[in-house]
Amino acid sequence: MTPTNIRINGDRLISRLMALARIGDTGDGGARRLALSDTDKLGRDLFVSWLKDVGLDVHIDKIGNIVGILPGSTDAAPILMGSHIDTVGSGGKYDGALGVLGALEVIETIKESGLKLPRGLAVIAFTNEEGARFQPDILGSCVWTGDMTLAETYPITDSDGKCVGDELDRIGYLGAAEPGFLKPRAYLELHIEQGPVLDQEGGGIGAVTGVQAISWSEYSIVGEPNHAGTTPMKYRRNAGLAAARITVFADDLTRAIPGTVANGGVIAFEPSNVNVVPGRVVMTLDLRNPDDARLADAEARMATFVAALQREAGVTIGRRELANFPAQPFDPTMIGAVERAAQSLGYPVRRMVSGAGHDAQMMATVVPTAMIFVPSVKGISHNPAEHTEPADIIAGGNVLLAAALELAHDLDAAAGG
Ligand code: GLV
Ligand code: MN
Ligand code: MN
């Protein structure tokens, strides 16, 4: 039987979340800790100091993933929990941090309780989940699961030409451990929902059934810079107009293909002057759909549109794929464990698909995986105003604890581990 009376220390979890958020504090409630930046290093250092304070075995792997392990009483495969502590350029306090610090809180709570679990528990902070600085996103978990190699990832550059391998080394997080060195029985990730559903529809816990498919593209559009007053419209080769038309076409696709969401997140004009027709634009497009076939349809329609647009607008358009991940369902037994944990604590729980990408989608390809969502106030995320009520943070932490306890005792399910 798993004990049901143990609870996390909510104040400690929240105070660690606030302490981490002070690193890279943007002064407007948010945080900026781009992957492998100086602020990411400081956030990592703080996290590692907490792992050591709790007495965990700390390992850094060759892609900078940070792992803390509390051994169990047998050598059965441990339960791994975690997320990421990097942020987007103007991020909030909770995206990723909650999953990492929630996992640490669960482990510390169990250690303090004196309970001896047959399975060990481990926490992981994955490198560059956000993909805001280096693409693709979920890089650390892609390497952990073997989906990408170190040789592929080290040369990836940011917009200033700095590469992953050099930046890992520079900040002191090019570790010695092999990515994937720990073979867990299961992976659990606590996360804020980052959308409005739980907040608008009664709160409680989300038992996440999977992550939708994601496609990121960068378009490089080349036209001709020219005088904005003297050049008759029919003679212009306007890269800026082509970029606008790509954005609008993608937005139209969201109404044409059910489930599609689209976002033009980066756009850079060159030259960028009031009276010059833009000659060159680099822009990004983020397309997602819970259904792989529908996302493929959206990508195909985009490609046809872009080909026609080149001719029509007199520009050339190159496309570079930045990320492409299929829809990833989670393990039914693990989803059930999350539901049981929430119900045992008296929280309403509903099944939902994640709109955001997460390290869990990679972990799900190698180990039974599920995620726990807590409400995001007004559904706001990737924004300094991102907020989750303390009671929901604590509820999420306790659901993670209850699910981890159930899984850590479940030696019968340990086929091969
Ligand atoms: C990760 O934050 C994503 O873009 O879904
Ligand atoms: Mn996240
Ligand atoms: Mn994010």
Short mmCIF file of C-alpha atoms and ligand atoms in Angstrom, two decimals:
data_model
loop_
_atom_site.label_atom_id
_atom_site.label_comp_id
_atom_site.label_asym_id
_atom_site.label_seq_id
_atom_site.Cartn_x
_atom_site.Cartn_y
_atom_site.Cartn_z
CA MET A 1 0.00 0.00 0.00
CA THR A 2 1.23 3.51 -0.71
CA PRO A 3 0.95 5.97 2.18
CA THR A 4 -1.67 8.61 1.46
CA ASN A 5 -0.94 11.07 4.24
CA ILE A 6 2.32 12.54 2.97
CA ARG A 7 2.14 16.05 1.46
CA ILE A 8 4.73 18.31 -0.14
CA ASN A 9 5.99 21.45 1.61
CA GLY A 10 4.14 24.02 -0.51
CA ASP A 11 5.91 27.03 0.97
CA ARG A 12 9.30 25.55 0.16
CA LEU A 13 8.27 24.79 -3.44
CA ILE A 14 6.91 28.30 -3.98
CA SER A 15 9.90 29.97 -2.38
CA ARG A 16 12.24 27.99 -4.69
CA LEU A 17 10.12 28.98 -7.71
CA MET A 18 10.44 32.64 -6.68
CA ALA A 19 14.19 32.33 -6.05
CA LEU A 20 14.76 30.81 -9.50
CA ALA A 21 12.60 33.52 -11.09
CA ARG A 22 14.85 36.20 -9.57
CA ILE A 23 17.62 34.88 -11.84
CA GLY A 24 17.05 36.64 -15.13
CA ASP A 25 14.30 38.77 -13.55
CA THR A 26 13.00 41.07 -16.30
CA GLY A 27 11.49 43.51 -13.81
CA ASP A 28 7.94 42.99 -15.06
CA GLY A 29 7.18 39.74 -13.24
CA GLY A 30 8.95 37.61 -15.82
CA ALA A 31 12.28 35.94 -16.36
CA ARG A 32 14.74 35.56 -19.23
CA ARG A 33 17.03 32.55 -19.04
CA LEU A 34 17.73 31.62 -22.65
CA ALA A 35 19.35 28.20 -22.94
CA LEU A 36 23.10 28.14 -22.19
CA SER A 37 23.21 31.90 -21.52
CA ASP A 38 24.84 33.44 -18.44
CA THR A 39 21.48 33.58 -16.66
CA ASP A 40 20.76 29.94 -17.54
CA LYS A 41 24.11 29.10 -15.95
CA LEU A 42 23.16 30.94 -12.76
CA GLY A 43 19.78 29.18 -12.68
CA ARG A 44 21.52 25.83 -13.18
CA ASP A 45 24.01 26.61 -10.40
CA LEU A 46 21.17 27.38 -7.99
CA PHE A 47 19.33 24.19 -8.95
CA VAL A 48 22.45 22.06 -8.53
CA SER A 49 23.07 23.65 -5.10
CA TRP A 50 19.54 22.57 -4.06
CA LEU A 51 20.12 19.03 -5.36
CA LYS A 52 23.25 18.84 -3.22
CA ASP A 53 21.48 20.34 -0.18
CA VAL A 54 18.87 17.57 -0.46
CA GLY A 55 21.67 14.99 -0.64
CA LEU A 56 21.00 13.67 -4.14
CA ASP A 57 23.60 12.15 -6.46
CA VAL A 58 24.15 14.83 -9.12
CA HIS A 59 25.09 14.07 -12.72
CA ILE A 60 25.52 16.39 -15.70
CA ASP A 61 25.40 14.73 -19.10
CA LYS A 62 27.10 15.67 -22.35
CA ILE A 63 24.21 17.85 -23.51
CA GLY A 64 23.98 19.62 -20.14
CA ASN A 65 20.93 17.81 -18.79
CA ILE A 66 21.10 17.90 -14.97
CA VAL A 67 20.01 14.80 -13.04
CA GLY A 68 19.61 14.31 -9.26
CA ILE A 69 19.01 10.79 -7.94
CA LEU A 70 17.65 9.45 -4.64
CA PRO A 71 18.38 5.70 -4.72
CA GLY A 72 15.66 3.22 -3.75
CA SER A 73 15.98 0.13 -1.56
CA THR A 74 16.29 -2.18 -4.60
CA ASP A 75 17.97 -1.78 -7.97
CA ALA A 76 14.61 -1.59 -9.76
CA ALA A 77 14.47 1.18 -12.37
CA PRO A 78 13.69 4.58 -10.80
CA ILE A 79 10.83 6.97 -11.44
CA LEU A 80 12.12 10.03 -13.30
CA MET A 81 10.39 13.42 -13.01
CA GLY A 82 11.32 16.79 -14.43
CA SER A 83 11.05 19.45 -17.13
CA HIS A 84 13.31 22.43 -18.00
CA ILE A 85 14.57 25.67 -16.44
CA ASP A 86 15.39 27.62 -19.60
CA THR A 87 12.83 30.24 -20.66
CA VAL A 88 11.76 32.03 -23.83
CA GLY A 89 13.07 35.58 -24.26
CA SER A 90 10.29 37.10 -22.19
CA GLY A 91 9.06 34.17 -20.15
CA GLY A 92 7.31 33.71 -16.84
CA LYS A 93 8.08 32.09 -13.51
CA TYR A 94 6.45 28.70 -13.97
CA ASP A 95 6.90 27.27 -17.49
CA GLY A 96 9.28 24.35 -16.94
CA ALA A 97 10.45 25.51 -13.50
CA LEU A 98 7.36 24.01 -11.88
CA GLY A 99 8.09 20.54 -13.27
CA VAL A 100 11.72 20.61 -12.16
CA LEU A 101 11.24 22.16 -8.73
CA GLY A 102 8.02 20.18 -8.17
CA ALA A 103 10.00 16.99 -8.77
CA LEU A 104 12.73 18.12 -6.37
CA GLU A 105 10.07 18.95 -3.78
CA VAL A 106 8.50 15.48 -4.15
CA ILE A 107 11.88 13.81 -3.67
CA GLU A 108 12.78 15.96 -0.66
CA THR A 109 9.37 15.30 0.90
CA ILE A 110 9.78 11.54 0.52
CA LYS A 111 13.33 11.66 1.86
CA GLU A 112 12.22 13.65 4.91
CA SER A 113 9.33 11.25 5.55
CA GLY A 114 11.80 8.41 6.09
CA LEU A 115 9.86 6.19 3.68
CA LYS A 116 12.03 3.58 1.99
CA LEU A 117 10.81 3.11 -1.57
CA PRO A 118 11.79 0.06 -3.59
CA ARG A 119 12.37 2.23 -6.64
CA GLY A 120 14.61 5.25 -6.62
CA LEU A 121 13.39 8.70 -7.59
CA ALA A 122 15.18 11.10 -9.91
CA VAL A 123 14.74 14.66 -11.12
CA ILE A 124 15.95 15.98 -14.48
CA ALA A 125 16.27 19.51 -15.90
CA PHE A 126 16.57 19.16 -19.68
CA THR A 127 18.67 21.55 -21.77
CA ASN A 128 17.06 23.98 -24.25
CA GLU A 129 13.46 22.84 -24.05
CA GLU A 130 12.21 26.17 -25.31
CA GLY A 131 14.04 26.37 -28.61
CA ALA A 132 14.00 30.15 -28.27
CA ARG A 133 17.76 30.39 -28.74
CA PHE A 134 18.70 27.12 -30.45
CA GLN A 135 16.39 25.12 -32.69
CA PRO A 136 14.93 22.58 -32.51
CA ASP A 137 13.26 22.89 -29.14
CA ILE A 138 13.26 19.93 -26.66
CA LEU A 139 16.92 19.48 -27.61
CA GLY A 140 18.12 17.93 -24.34
CA SER A 141 15.38 15.32 -24.36
CA CYS A 142 15.96 14.55 -28.06
CA VAL A 143 19.58 13.73 -27.23
CA TRP A 144 18.61 11.87 -24.04
CA THR A 145 16.31 9.54 -25.99
CA GLY A 146 18.71 9.07 -28.91
CA ASP A 147 16.55 10.94 -31.38
CA MET A 148 19.47 13.33 -32.03
CA THR A 149 23.20 12.78 -31.64
CA LEU A 150 25.73 15.01 -29.90
CA ALA A 151 27.48 15.42 -33.25
CA GLU A 152 24.26 16.85 -34.69
CA THR A 153 23.51 19.15 -31.77
CA TYR A 154 26.89 20.70 -30.83
CA PRO A 155 27.21 22.71 -34.08
CA ILE A 156 23.69 24.21 -33.92
CA THR A 157 24.08 28.00 -33.83
CA ASP A 158 22.02 30.82 -32.37
CA SER A 159 21.30 34.03 -34.28
CA ASP A 160 24.73 35.40 -33.25
CA GLY A 161 26.56 32.35 -34.60
CA LYS A 162 27.38 30.88 -31.16
CA CYS A 163 27.03 27.11 -31.06
CA VAL A 164 25.56 24.67 -28.54
CA GLY A 165 28.84 22.80 -27.90
CA ASP A 166 30.86 25.96 -27.20
CA GLU A 167 28.16 27.50 -25.05
CA LEU A 168 27.77 24.32 -22.96
CA ASP A 169 31.51 24.36 -22.36
CA ARG A 170 31.64 28.10 -21.65
CA ILE A 171 29.00 27.94 -18.91
CA GLY A 172 30.55 24.79 -17.38
CA TYR A 173 27.73 22.38 -18.18
CA LEU A 174 29.37 20.12 -20.75
CA GLY A 175 29.12 17.14 -18.42
CA ALA A 176 30.67 13.68 -18.48
CA ALA A 177 27.59 11.46 -18.22
CA GLU A 178 26.17 9.80 -21.31
CA PRO A 179 22.72 11.20 -22.17
CA GLY A 180 20.17 8.51 -21.35
CA PHE A 181 22.49 6.88 -18.79
CA LEU A 182 19.58 6.45 -16.40
CA LYS A 183 16.90 3.99 -17.54
CA PRO A 184 13.75 4.92 -15.66
CA ARG A 185 10.65 2.81 -15.20
CA ALA A 186 8.47 5.84 -15.97
CA TYR A 187 8.63 9.61 -16.58
CA LEU A 188 6.27 12.18 -15.07
CA GLU A 189 6.20 15.89 -15.87
CA LEU A 190 4.24 18.48 -13.92
CA HIS A 191 3.59 21.64 -15.95
CA ILE A 192 1.34 24.67 -16.12
CA GLU A 193 -1.31 24.23 -18.81
CA GLN A 194 -0.26 27.42 -20.67
CA GLY A 195 -3.77 27.64 -22.12
CA PRO A 196 -7.16 28.74 -20.81
CA VAL A 197 -9.12 25.49 -20.50
CA LEU A 198 -8.63 24.58 -16.82
CA ASP A 199 -8.81 28.22 -15.71
CA GLN A 200 -12.02 28.92 -17.62
CA GLU A 201 -13.70 25.59 -16.94
CA GLY A 202 -13.62 25.00 -13.22
CA GLY A 203 -9.92 24.45 -12.46
CA GLY A 204 -8.52 21.22 -11.08
CA ILE A 205 -5.95 18.96 -12.65
CA GLY A 206 -5.32 18.04 -16.29
CA ALA A 207 -4.33 14.43 -17.01
CA VAL A 208 -2.52 15.01 -20.28
CA THR A 209 -3.17 12.39 -22.96
CA GLY A 210 -0.46 13.56 -25.36
CA VAL A 211 1.20 16.42 -27.22
CA GLN A 212 0.09 17.75 -30.58
CA ALA A 213 2.26 17.62 -33.72
CA ILE A 214 4.57 20.58 -34.30
CA SER A 215 6.22 22.03 -37.42
CA TRP A 216 8.56 25.05 -37.32
CA SER A 217 9.86 26.67 -40.51
CA GLU A 218 12.15 29.57 -41.28
CA TYR A 219 11.52 31.34 -44.61
CA SER A 220 14.20 33.47 -46.23
CA ILE A 221 12.57 35.75 -48.77
CA VAL A 222 14.67 37.68 -51.26
CA GLY A 223 13.22 40.46 -53.39
CA GLU A 224 14.77 43.80 -54.31
CA PRO A 225 15.27 46.81 -52.04
CA ASN A 226 14.02 49.90 -53.85
CA HIS A 227 12.63 53.39 -53.46
CA ALA A 228 9.20 53.33 -51.81
CA GLY A 229 8.05 56.52 -53.55
CA THR A 230 9.32 56.19 -57.06
CA THR A 231 8.86 52.51 -57.82
CA PRO A 232 5.43 51.84 -59.32
CA MET A 233 3.70 48.99 -57.49
CA LYS A 234 3.86 46.61 -60.44
CA TYR A 235 7.67 46.90 -60.58
CA ARG A 236 8.28 46.06 -56.93
CA ARG A 237 9.73 42.80 -55.71
CA ASN A 238 8.61 43.27 -52.14
CA ALA A 239 9.91 40.65 -49.71
CA GLY A 240 7.95 42.30 -46.87
CA LEU A 241 4.67 41.90 -48.70
CA ALA A 242 5.46 38.24 -49.41
CA ALA A 243 6.13 37.70 -45.68
CA ALA A 244 2.81 39.31 -44.81
CA ARG A 245 1.02 37.08 -47.30
CA ILE A 246 2.63 33.95 -45.84
CA THR A 247 1.45 34.97 -42.37
CA VAL A 248 -2.09 35.66 -43.57
CA PHE A 249 -2.25 32.42 -45.58
CA ALA A 250 -1.17 30.45 -42.50
CA ASP A 251 -3.87 32.18 -40.48
CA ASP A 252 -6.45 31.25 -43.14
CA LEU A 253 -5.29 27.62 -42.90
CA THR A 254 -6.40 27.54 -39.27
CA ARG A 255 -9.98 27.97 -40.48
CA ALA A 256 -9.60 25.60 -43.44
CA ILE A 257 -8.05 22.66 -41.58
CA PRO A 258 -9.68 21.78 -38.23
CA GLY A 259 -7.39 21.86 -35.21
CA THR A 260 -4.65 23.91 -36.90
CA VAL A 261 -2.94 26.74 -35.02
CA ALA A 262 -0.42 29.03 -36.72
CA ASN A 263 2.00 31.72 -35.58
CA GLY A 264 4.47 33.99 -37.33
CA GLY A 265 6.78 34.67 -34.36
CA VAL A 266 9.94 36.18 -35.89
CA ILE A 267 10.14 38.67 -38.74
CA ALA A 268 13.21 40.68 -39.69
CA PHE A 269 13.22 43.16 -42.58
CA GLU A 270 16.33 44.24 -44.43
CA PRO A 271 16.54 47.10 -45.02
CA SER A 272 14.08 48.20 -42.37
CA ASN A 273 13.30 51.80 -43.34
CA VAL A 274 10.07 53.69 -43.80
CA ASN A 275 10.85 54.58 -47.41
CA VAL A 276 12.56 51.43 -48.69
CA VAL A 277 10.81 48.42 -50.19
CA PRO A 278 12.13 45.52 -48.07
CA GLY A 279 14.57 43.46 -50.11
CA ARG A 280 15.03 40.59 -47.73
CA VAL A 281 12.99 39.06 -44.93
CA VAL A 282 13.71 36.20 -42.57
CA MET A 283 10.58 34.96 -40.80
CA THR A 284 9.43 31.94 -38.85
CA LEU A 285 6.20 30.00 -38.92
CA ASP A 286 4.93 27.68 -36.17
CA LEU A 287 2.17 25.28 -37.32
CA ARG A 288 0.57 22.70 -35.01
CA ASN A 289 -2.27 20.18 -35.07
CA PRO A 290 -3.19 17.25 -32.78
CA ASP A 291 -3.55 15.16 -35.96
CA ASP A 292 -0.41 14.30 -37.97
CA ALA A 293 -2.28 13.99 -41.28
CA ARG A 294 -3.89 17.39 -40.84
CA LEU A 295 -0.54 18.99 -40.04
CA ALA A 296 0.94 17.34 -43.15
CA ASP A 297 -1.97 18.76 -45.16
CA ALA A 298 -1.27 22.26 -43.77
CA GLU A 299 2.44 21.95 -44.62
CA ALA A 300 1.62 20.79 -48.17
CA ARG A 301 -0.80 23.67 -48.72
CA MET A 302 1.81 26.12 -47.40
CA ALA A 303 4.38 24.73 -49.85
CA THR A 304 2.00 25.12 -52.80
CA PHE A 305 1.16 28.66 -51.73
CA VAL A 306 4.81 29.63 -51.30
CA ALA A 307 5.71 28.25 -54.74
CA ALA A 308 2.96 30.33 -56.37
CA LEU A 309 3.85 33.39 -54.29
CA GLN A 310 7.42 33.37 -55.60
CA ARG A 311 6.18 33.75 -59.14
CA GLU A 312 3.46 36.25 -58.29
CA ALA A 313 5.59 38.53 -56.10
CA GLY A 314 8.84 38.21 -58.05
CA VAL A 315 10.73 36.97 -55.00
CA THR A 316 12.62 33.81 -54.14
CA ILE A 317 11.68 31.98 -50.97
CA GLY A 318 13.87 29.41 -49.25
CA ARG A 319 12.55 27.25 -46.42
CA ARG A 320 14.60 25.73 -43.61
CA GLU A 321 12.97 23.28 -41.22
CA LEU A 322 13.62 24.29 -37.61
CA ALA A 323 11.62 21.58 -35.85
CA ASN A 324 9.23 18.80 -36.77
CA PHE A 325 7.69 16.50 -34.21
CA PRO A 326 4.76 14.14 -34.70
CA ALA A 327 1.82 14.02 -32.32
CA GLN A 328 2.83 11.94 -29.31
CA PRO A 329 0.28 10.05 -27.22
CA PHE A 330 1.09 9.24 -23.59
CA ASP A 331 0.85 5.86 -21.89
CA PRO A 332 -2.72 4.90 -20.87
CA THR A 333 -1.60 3.30 -17.59
CA MET A 334 0.38 6.42 -16.69
CA ILE A 335 -2.55 8.70 -17.55
CA GLY A 336 -4.64 6.49 -15.25
CA ALA A 337 -2.04 6.91 -12.47
CA VAL A 338 -2.35 10.69 -12.76
CA GLU A 339 -6.14 10.49 -12.63
CA ARG A 340 -6.07 8.18 -9.60
CA ALA A 341 -3.60 10.47 -7.83
CA ALA A 342 -5.80 13.53 -8.42
CA GLN A 343 -8.96 11.70 -7.36
CA SER A 344 -7.33 10.32 -4.23
CA LEU A 345 -6.64 13.93 -3.18
CA GLY A 346 -10.16 15.10 -4.05
CA TYR A 347 -9.23 17.26 -7.06
CA PRO A 348 -11.41 17.38 -10.17
CA VAL A 349 -9.43 15.93 -13.07
CA ARG A 350 -9.99 15.97 -16.81
CA ARG A 351 -8.14 14.49 -19.75
CA MET A 352 -6.67 16.99 -22.21
CA VAL A 353 -4.18 17.25 -25.09
CA SER A 354 -1.18 19.55 -24.66
CA GLY A 355 -0.98 22.44 -27.12
CA ALA A 356 2.62 23.13 -26.11
CA GLY A 357 5.63 20.96 -26.78
CA HIS A 358 7.30 19.30 -23.78
CA ASP A 359 10.27 17.07 -22.97
CA ALA A 360 7.65 14.47 -22.06
CA GLN A 361 6.86 13.99 -25.75
CA MET A 362 10.39 12.68 -26.32
CA MET A 363 10.46 10.65 -23.10
CA ALA A 364 7.19 9.01 -24.19
CA THR A 365 9.03 7.44 -27.12
CA VAL A 366 11.25 5.40 -24.77
CA VAL A 367 9.45 4.98 -21.44
CA PRO A 368 5.85 5.06 -20.09
CA THR A 369 5.14 8.78 -19.67
CA ALA A 370 2.41 11.14 -18.57
CA MET A 371 2.00 14.80 -17.62
CA ILE A 372 0.06 16.67 -14.97
CA PHE A 373 -1.35 20.11 -15.83
CA VAL A 374 -2.37 22.83 -13.40
CA PRO A 375 -4.33 25.95 -14.42
CA SER A 376 -2.68 29.00 -15.97
CA VAL A 377 -4.54 32.16 -14.93
CA LYS A 378 -6.29 33.56 -18.03
CA GLY A 379 -4.37 30.97 -20.07
CA ILE A 380 -1.38 33.34 -20.34
CA SER A 381 2.09 31.87 -20.87
CA HIS A 382 5.37 32.73 -22.64
CA ASN A 383 4.64 36.10 -21.06
CA PRO A 384 5.92 37.79 -17.88
CA ALA A 385 2.31 37.82 -16.62
CA GLU A 386 2.20 34.00 -16.57
CA HIS A 387 0.63 33.06 -13.24
CA THR A 388 -0.64 30.00 -11.42
CA GLU A 389 -2.31 30.32 -8.04
CA PRO A 390 -0.29 28.96 -5.09
CA ALA A 391 -3.09 26.51 -4.23
CA ASP A 392 -2.89 25.05 -7.75
CA ILE A 393 0.90 24.80 -7.59
CA ILE A 394 0.62 22.88 -4.33
CA ALA A 395 -2.19 20.69 -5.71
CA GLY A 396 -0.04 19.83 -8.73
CA GLY A 397 2.92 19.04 -6.47
CA ASN A 398 0.81 16.71 -4.35
CA VAL A 399 -0.61 14.95 -7.42
CA LEU A 400 2.95 14.43 -8.66
CA LEU A 401 3.87 13.06 -5.22
CA ALA A 402 0.90 10.67 -5.10
CA ALA A 403 1.49 9.43 -8.66
CA ALA A 404 5.22 8.98 -8.02
CA LEU A 405 4.51 7.03 -4.81
CA GLU A 406 2.14 4.69 -6.63
CA LEU A 407 4.62 4.11 -9.44
CA ALA A 408 7.60 3.72 -7.12
CA HIS A 409 5.84 0.84 -5.32
CA ASP A 410 4.61 -0.80 -8.48
CA LEU A 411 7.32 -3.40 -8.83
CA ASP A 412 4.99 -5.84 -10.58
CA ALA A 413 4.78 -3.54 -13.58
CA ALA A 414 8.54 -3.53 -13.85
CA ALA A 415 8.76 -5.65 -16.94
CA GLY A 416 12.50 -5.86 -17.34
CA GLY A 417 13.24 -3.22 -14.78
C1 GLV B 1 7.35 25.14 -26.05
O1 GLV B 1 7.27 25.99 -25.17
C2 GLV B 1 6.49 25.23 -27.21
O2 GLV B 1 6.76 26.07 -28.07
O3 GLV B 1 5.47 24.53 -27.23
MN MN B 2 7.66 24.24 -20.76
MN MN B 3 7.66 27.13 -23.01
#
